Structure formats: structure tokens, C-alpha cells
Short mmCIF file of C-alpha atoms in Angstrom, two decimals:
data_model
loop_
_atom_site.label_atom_id
_atom_site.label_comp_id
_atom_site.label_asym_id
_atom_site.label_seq_id
_atom_site.Cartn_x
_atom_site.Cartn_y
_atom_site.Cartn_z
CA MET A 261 -29.49 -38.49 -6.94
CA SER A 262 -29.12 -41.58 -9.44
CA ALA A 263 -28.60 -39.17 -12.48
CA MET A 264 -26.13 -37.32 -9.97
CA SER A 265 -24.22 -40.20 -9.30
CA SER A 266 -22.65 -41.08 -12.74
CA PRO A 267 -19.05 -38.65 -11.62
CA ILE A 268 -16.48 -41.16 -10.42
CA GLU A 269 -15.88 -38.73 -7.74
CA ILE A 270 -19.16 -37.18 -6.05
CA ASP A 271 -17.67 -33.49 -3.93
CA ASP A 272 -18.70 -34.38 -0.46
CA GLU A 273 -20.40 -30.49 -0.41
CA ALA A 274 -22.45 -31.11 -3.41
CA ALA A 275 -24.06 -34.05 -1.36
CA ILE A 276 -24.98 -32.45 1.31
CA VAL A 277 -26.38 -29.81 -0.56
CA ALA A 278 -28.54 -32.34 -2.22
CA ARG A 279 -29.48 -34.59 0.54
CA ALA A 280 -30.19 -30.77 2.59
CA ARG A 281 -32.79 -30.19 -0.57
CA LEU A 282 -34.99 -33.34 -0.18
CA GLY A 283 -35.15 -31.60 2.77
CA ASP A 284 -32.39 -33.12 5.30
CA ALA A 285 -32.24 -30.73 8.47
CA LYS A 286 -29.14 -32.29 9.65
CA ALA A 287 -27.38 -31.83 6.28
CA PHE A 288 -28.72 -28.08 6.11
CA SER A 289 -27.06 -27.66 9.78
CA GLU A 290 -24.13 -29.24 8.36
CA LEU A 291 -23.89 -26.11 6.19
CA LEU A 292 -24.53 -24.05 8.56
CA ARG A 293 -21.88 -24.88 11.19
CA ARG A 294 -19.44 -24.87 7.99
CA TYR A 295 -20.00 -20.97 6.76
CA GLU A 296 -21.71 -19.34 10.08
CA GLY A 297 -18.24 -18.46 10.81
CA LYS A 298 -17.33 -16.69 7.87
CA ILE A 299 -20.50 -15.41 7.11
CA PHE A 300 -20.42 -13.83 10.39
CA ARG A 301 -16.78 -12.12 9.45
CA LEU A 302 -17.84 -11.05 6.52
CA ALA A 303 -21.45 -9.40 7.26
CA LEU A 304 -19.32 -7.61 10.55
CA HIS A 305 -16.38 -6.02 8.03
CA ILE A 306 -19.48 -4.67 5.35
CA THR A 307 -21.67 -3.19 8.64
CA GLN A 308 -18.84 -2.98 11.12
CA ASN A 309 -21.48 -3.64 13.79
CA ARG A 310 -22.17 -6.91 15.48
CA GLU A 311 -25.94 -6.62 15.73
CA ASP A 312 -26.33 -6.17 11.99
CA ALA A 313 -23.76 -8.39 11.60
CA GLU A 314 -26.24 -11.11 13.94
CA ASP A 315 -28.95 -10.00 12.17
CA VAL A 316 -27.63 -10.64 8.50
CA LEU A 317 -26.14 -13.99 9.85
CA GLN A 318 -29.80 -15.16 10.31
CA GLU A 319 -31.23 -13.45 7.68
CA ALA A 320 -28.77 -15.03 4.73
CA PHE A 321 -29.13 -18.82 6.79
CA LEU A 322 -32.80 -18.73 6.71
CA LYS A 323 -33.54 -16.96 3.00
CA ALA A 324 -31.29 -19.83 2.32
CA TYR A 325 -33.23 -22.65 3.68
CA GLU A 326 -36.62 -20.78 2.14
CA HIS A 327 -35.20 -20.85 -0.96
CA LEU A 328 -33.20 -23.79 -1.48
CA ASP A 329 -34.63 -25.18 -4.12
CA GLN A 330 -33.90 -22.25 -6.36
CA PHE A 331 -30.04 -23.23 -5.67
CA GLN A 332 -28.90 -24.98 -9.16
CA GLY A 333 -26.13 -26.11 -7.82
CA GLN A 334 -23.51 -24.80 -10.64
CA SER A 335 -22.02 -22.76 -8.34
CA LYS A 336 -20.51 -23.17 -4.94
CA PHE A 337 -23.25 -23.11 -2.23
CA TYR A 338 -20.76 -20.74 -0.35
CA THR A 339 -21.39 -18.20 -3.28
CA TRP A 340 -24.70 -18.47 -3.62
CA ILE A 341 -25.07 -17.84 0.11
CA VAL A 342 -22.37 -14.90 0.23
CA ARG A 343 -24.52 -13.40 -2.33
CA ILE A 344 -27.87 -13.18 0.09
CA ALA A 345 -25.81 -11.94 2.71
CA VAL A 346 -24.06 -9.61 0.90
CA ASN A 347 -27.81 -8.50 0.07
CA GLN A 348 -28.67 -8.17 3.43
CA ALA A 349 -26.08 -6.26 5.04
CA LEU A 350 -26.18 -3.60 2.25
CA MET A 351 -29.76 -3.12 3.01
CA LYS A 352 -29.05 -3.03 6.74
CA LEU A 353 -26.60 -0.35 6.02
CA ARG A 354 -29.15 1.76 3.31
CA LYS A 355 -31.40 1.91 6.72
CA ARG A 356 -28.68 2.67 8.92
CA LYS A 357 -27.57 5.65 6.35
CA SER A 358 -31.41 6.21 5.74
CA ASP A 359 -29.96 9.76 3.72
CA ARG A 360 -28.10 8.84 1.01
CA SER A 361 -27.60 4.89 -0.87
CA VAL A 362 -25.06 2.34 -0.47
CA SER A 363 -23.50 0.34 -3.29
CA LEU A 364 -20.54 -2.26 -4.10
CA ASP A 365 -20.95 -0.40 -7.24
CA GLU A 366 -20.04 2.75 -6.56
CA THR A 367 -17.06 4.39 -9.20
CA ILE A 368 -14.11 4.51 -7.93
CA ASP A 369 -11.77 7.42 -7.49
CA THR A 370 -8.67 6.05 -9.32
CA GLY A 371 -6.48 9.01 -7.63
CA GLU A 372 -4.71 8.78 -4.99
CA ASP A 373 -5.78 5.74 -3.77
CA THR A 374 -3.02 3.95 -5.71
CA VAL A 375 -0.21 5.81 -4.63
CA ALA A 376 1.96 4.06 -1.96
CA ARG A 377 2.97 6.35 1.03
CA GLU A 378 4.75 4.11 3.09
CA ILE A 379 7.94 2.36 1.40
CA ALA A 380 10.07 0.34 4.17
CA ALA A 381 10.73 -3.28 4.11
CA TRP A 382 9.23 -5.69 6.35
CA ASP A 383 11.05 -7.16 9.54
CA GLU A 384 11.43 -10.87 8.68
CA ASN A 385 8.01 -12.77 10.44
CA PRO A 386 6.21 -9.97 11.52
CA GLU A 387 3.43 -12.64 12.02
CA GLN A 388 6.00 -13.84 15.41
CA ARG A 389 6.03 -10.63 17.27
CA TYR A 390 2.44 -10.83 18.11
CA SER A 391 -0.35 -13.28 19.70
CA ARG A 392 -2.43 -14.78 16.92
CA GLU A 393 -5.28 -12.25 18.94
CA GLU A 394 -3.20 -9.22 18.28
CA LEU A 395 -2.21 -10.12 14.90
CA ASN A 396 -5.55 -10.46 13.94
CA GLN A 397 -6.88 -7.72 15.55
CA ILE A 398 -3.85 -5.77 13.18
CA LEU A 399 -5.71 -7.35 10.28
CA SER A 400 -9.49 -6.74 10.71
CA SER A 401 -8.66 -3.33 11.72
CA ALA A 402 -7.01 -2.66 8.85
CA VAL A 403 -9.72 -3.84 6.77
CA ASP A 404 -11.68 -2.44 8.61
CA ASP A 405 -10.42 0.86 7.79
CA LEU A 406 -10.49 0.39 3.85
CA ALA A 407 -13.70 1.66 1.96
CA PRO A 408 -16.72 -0.27 2.08
CA ILE A 409 -16.41 -1.02 -1.60
CA TYR A 410 -13.07 -2.63 -0.75
CA ARG A 411 -13.69 -4.84 2.13
CA ALA A 412 -16.04 -7.11 0.83
CA VAL A 413 -14.01 -8.12 -2.31
CA PHE A 414 -10.49 -8.52 -0.72
CA VAL A 415 -12.01 -10.41 2.06
CA LEU A 416 -13.48 -13.01 -0.45
CA ARG A 417 -10.59 -12.77 -2.59
CA ASP A 418 -7.95 -12.77 -0.06
CA VAL A 419 -8.36 -14.46 2.71
CA ASP A 420 -11.38 -16.73 2.05
CA GLU A 421 -9.63 -17.38 -1.40
CA LEU A 422 -12.47 -17.38 -4.03
CA SER A 423 -11.65 -17.11 -7.51
CA THR A 424 -11.91 -13.84 -8.99
CA GLU A 425 -14.76 -14.54 -10.96
CA GLU A 426 -16.43 -16.43 -7.99
CA THR A 427 -16.01 -12.97 -6.26
CA ALA A 428 -17.29 -11.45 -9.21
CA GLU A 429 -20.17 -13.54 -8.80
CA ALA A 430 -21.03 -12.97 -5.35
CA LEU A 431 -21.14 -9.59 -5.16
CA ASN A 432 -22.46 -9.06 -8.50
CA LEU A 433 -19.75 -6.79 -9.84
CA SER A 434 -18.18 -7.25 -13.56
CA VAL A 435 -14.55 -9.47 -13.64
CA PRO A 436 -12.23 -5.97 -13.89
CA ALA A 437 -14.28 -4.28 -11.17
CA VAL A 438 -13.37 -7.06 -8.86
CA LYS A 439 -9.52 -6.54 -9.81
CA SER A 440 -9.79 -3.50 -9.72
CA ARG A 441 -11.05 -2.97 -6.42
CA LEU A 442 -8.88 -5.62 -5.18
CA LEU A 443 -5.31 -4.15 -6.34
CA ARG A 444 -6.88 -0.53 -4.26
CA ALA A 445 -6.97 -3.22 -1.67
CA ARG A 446 -3.58 -4.68 -1.31
CA LEU A 447 -1.91 -1.79 -2.01
CA GLN A 448 -3.91 0.44 1.01
CA LEU A 449 -3.30 -2.75 3.23
CA ARG A 450 -0.24 -3.05 2.33
CA ASP A 451 0.46 0.68 3.55
CA LYS A 452 -1.19 0.13 6.89
CA LEU A 453 0.06 -3.16 7.26
CA THR A 454 3.96 -1.62 7.06
CA ARG A 455 3.43 0.84 9.07
CA GLN A 456 2.76 -2.02 11.87
CA PHE A 457 5.88 -4.40 10.36
CA LYS A 458 7.98 -2.24 8.91
CA ARG A 459 12.05 -2.19 10.01
CA LYS A 460 13.02 -0.10 12.44
CA GLY A 461 15.46 2.70 12.04
CA GLU A 462 18.32 2.63 9.53
CA ASP A 463 17.31 -1.22 8.37
CA ALA A 464 14.01 0.09 6.90
CA PHE A 465 15.84 1.26 3.90
CA ALA A 466 18.71 -1.47 3.63
CA TYR A 467 16.91 -2.73 0.22
CA MET A 468 17.87 0.07 -1.56
CA MET B 157 10.61 0.21 -19.54
CA LEU B 158 7.62 0.93 -17.58
CA THR B 159 6.64 3.77 -15.48
CA CYS B 160 6.31 3.30 -11.38
CA ARG B 161 2.77 3.73 -11.90
CA GLN B 162 2.10 1.21 -14.87
CA PHE B 163 3.93 -1.45 -12.94
CA LEU B 164 1.38 -0.34 -9.69
CA ASP B 165 -1.13 -0.54 -12.10
CA GLU B 166 -0.30 -4.18 -12.49
CA LEU B 167 0.69 -5.36 -9.36
CA SER B 168 -1.98 -7.48 -8.57
CA ASP B 169 -2.55 -9.26 -11.66
CA TYR B 170 1.04 -10.30 -11.57
CA LEU B 171 1.08 -11.62 -7.50
CA ASP B 172 -1.32 -13.57 -8.97
CA GLU B 173 0.44 -14.63 -12.06
CA LYS B 174 -2.49 -13.83 -14.61
CA THR B 175 0.52 -11.50 -16.74
CA ASP B 176 0.93 -12.99 -20.44
CA PRO B 177 5.20 -13.54 -20.43
CA ASP B 178 5.84 -10.37 -22.78
CA LEU B 179 4.21 -8.59 -19.34
CA ARG B 180 5.62 -10.25 -16.86
CA SER B 181 9.07 -9.71 -18.23
CA LYS B 182 8.56 -6.02 -18.61
CA LEU B 183 7.16 -6.01 -15.32
CA GLU B 184 10.51 -7.87 -13.69
CA GLN B 185 12.86 -5.79 -15.71
CA HIS B 186 11.39 -2.68 -13.93
CA ILE B 187 11.05 -4.30 -10.38
CA SER B 188 15.52 -5.13 -10.91
CA ASP B 189 15.46 -1.64 -12.06
CA CYS B 190 13.88 -0.15 -9.27
CA PRO B 191 13.92 -0.39 -5.72
CA ASN B 192 10.95 1.27 -4.19
CA CYS B 193 9.02 -1.16 -6.79
CA TRP B 194 10.50 -3.68 -5.73
CA VAL B 195 10.18 -3.12 -2.32
CA ILE B 196 6.04 -2.34 -2.47
CA CYS B 197 6.13 -5.64 -4.25
CA ASP B 198 7.43 -7.57 -1.61
CA THR B 199 5.77 -6.45 0.69
CA THR B 200 2.17 -6.38 -0.90
CA LYS B 201 2.74 -10.06 -1.87
CA LYS B 202 3.34 -10.54 2.39
CA THR B 203 0.26 -8.48 3.13
CA ILE B 204 -1.66 -11.09 0.68
CA ARG B 205 0.22 -14.49 2.56
CA ILE B 206 -0.40 -12.84 5.83
CA TYR B 207 -4.55 -12.51 5.25
CA LYS B 208 -4.49 -15.66 3.24
CA GLY B 209 -6.59 -18.73 4.83
CA MET B 210 -7.45 -16.69 8.02
CA ASP B 211 -10.33 -18.91 9.45
CA PRO B 212 -12.86 -16.86 10.99
CA TYR B 213 -12.95 -17.34 15.05
CA PRO B 214 -15.83 -20.03 15.92
CA ILE B 215 -19.05 -17.53 16.43
CA PRO B 216 -19.95 -17.55 19.75
CA ALA B 217 -22.48 -20.42 21.87
CA ASP B 218 -25.16 -18.21 22.28
CA MET B 219 -25.18 -16.53 19.08
CA HIS B 220 -24.72 -19.72 17.44
CA ALA B 221 -27.89 -21.54 19.58
CA ARG B 222 -30.28 -18.02 18.45
CA LEU B 223 -29.44 -18.85 14.93
CA MET B 224 -30.29 -22.97 15.30
CA THR B 225 -33.28 -21.35 17.56
CA ALA B 226 -34.49 -19.50 14.47
CA LEU B 227 -33.84 -21.96 12.34
CA GLU B 228 -35.53 -24.57 14.00
CA HIS B 229 -38.40 -22.52 14.12
CA LYS B 230 -38.08 -21.61 10.54
CA MET B 231 -38.30 -25.63 9.63
CA ALA B 232 -41.18 -25.89 11.64
CA LYS B 233 -43.37 -23.65 9.94
CA LYS B 234 -42.05 -24.84 6.29
CA GLY B 235 -43.17 -28.50 7.79
#
């Protein structure tokens, strides 16, 4: 510990991870409590099946516990466990669709999907028209309509707010691959949400 | 003058403020001339904002309990 405590400020999380690595069960439970919701949500978006997502959640944390000594501490703990969870989730998908392999690294068709179809201004505060529950439903089903190769990139980058580099690391993709997927995901979601949130009637084109 | 297609290709970097100043001013010129791209830019910005930082719901208590049981089992084995 003493070698690590030289910086003026020790990141709270780095300290928790260090304690967990020394076998402190409470410290590992704290990491689990912090990230179980996010890992479950990500697993659910990739597998689109609650049972599979729960399996992924368990497998990811058990594997993380088992291999904690391999975590280098150069990246965030979250980035590291996302990588484990994504691998588990892809394995589930492959098992389910045993006839074809599933990968986040498929080449993407760069044609039609960046073309914006719905062009209309939104209501001033569309969020306020809906309850939190309804809004959540709208937002997560829009994500679920995306192709699998876009979902994980979008959730990590724009919902969990990882950097492009961290997202690339977590998903084992190149930075340009993350960027092109993110652009397409954002444009497709914009299209879907515009159908929900656009101003009605003439007002929709008031910007012209 | 950029085409709409070229504008859309750069939109993500533009919104993340990752474009160099020269390209940035070309993009800004484009949206001031093109109402459709202006509205796409504006609603994409709103799309990103509405998702940002959305906290996940806590996982159900029984799911958390199963996860803890599995972990305790693992810890006991590892010693």
C-alpha cells in the first residue's frame, strides 16, 4: 500500500479495488453494489433476455473476483468488468444462435443507415410529457431496436459516459470503429425519438 | 461548401467538440445555410442529452440476493 499512497489524492475506487485484491470481501461487495445495475442493463441490451442477462451478471462478477489479481489498475474497474461481461454476453448470443457467429466487430453497411428519415423539430421539453417510467421505456426500447453492434457502443459511450478510448478498450474495438458505430447509433436513435417527440402539425416545420 | 452527407459524417465529432477549428467553421456554415441539417443537429444533441447519465434501475432484490449467494459460494471455495 505504501508505494501507492504517494499521490496527494488517492482515488476512492482505486483504494477499494486494492483492498478487494488483498481479499477484503466487503470491498469487493462494494464494487459489486456500484456496478451491478449498469452491468445488468448492458447485458440486457446485448442479450435482450432477462434470464441470459442475469447469468451474464453473475458470471461477470464471479470471473472478476476470480481474476482480480490480473486487473492491472491502469484502466477503470468498470471498463475491465464490462469487457468480461460483454464477452459472456456474446457467448450467450452465440449459443442461442448456434448456426451463426455473433460479434461486435462485424463490418457495417455504411449506406442507408445514416440517412435521416424523420426531420422535424421537437417539443420544447419532451421529457416532461412522460413519467420517468414511460420515458425509460421509450428510451430503452429505442436502443433495443438498434442492431446489436450499435447497442453496446451507444450505452457505454452516451449513457454510461465512458470516453471513446475506454469504450474501445471495453469492447475490444478500434477507436475509428467505435466512432462510426456511435455516429450511426446516434442518428438512428434521433430518428426513432423524433417520431415520439416531434411537434405536432405545422409546428414541426417551424424551423424552415 | 460541404454536402449534407459530409455534414452528417462529421456530426458526432462536431457534437463531441472533437473537430479542428477549420472543419468546425465549415460545419457551422453548413447548418446556418441548411435548415434540415440544423434540425438534425439540434435533435441529435437533444437525443444525446436525454440519454446522458440515465441511472439504471436497481436490480431486483431477489436477483441481488442470488448474485451475493453465488459470490459467497465462490469466496468460500477460494478461501
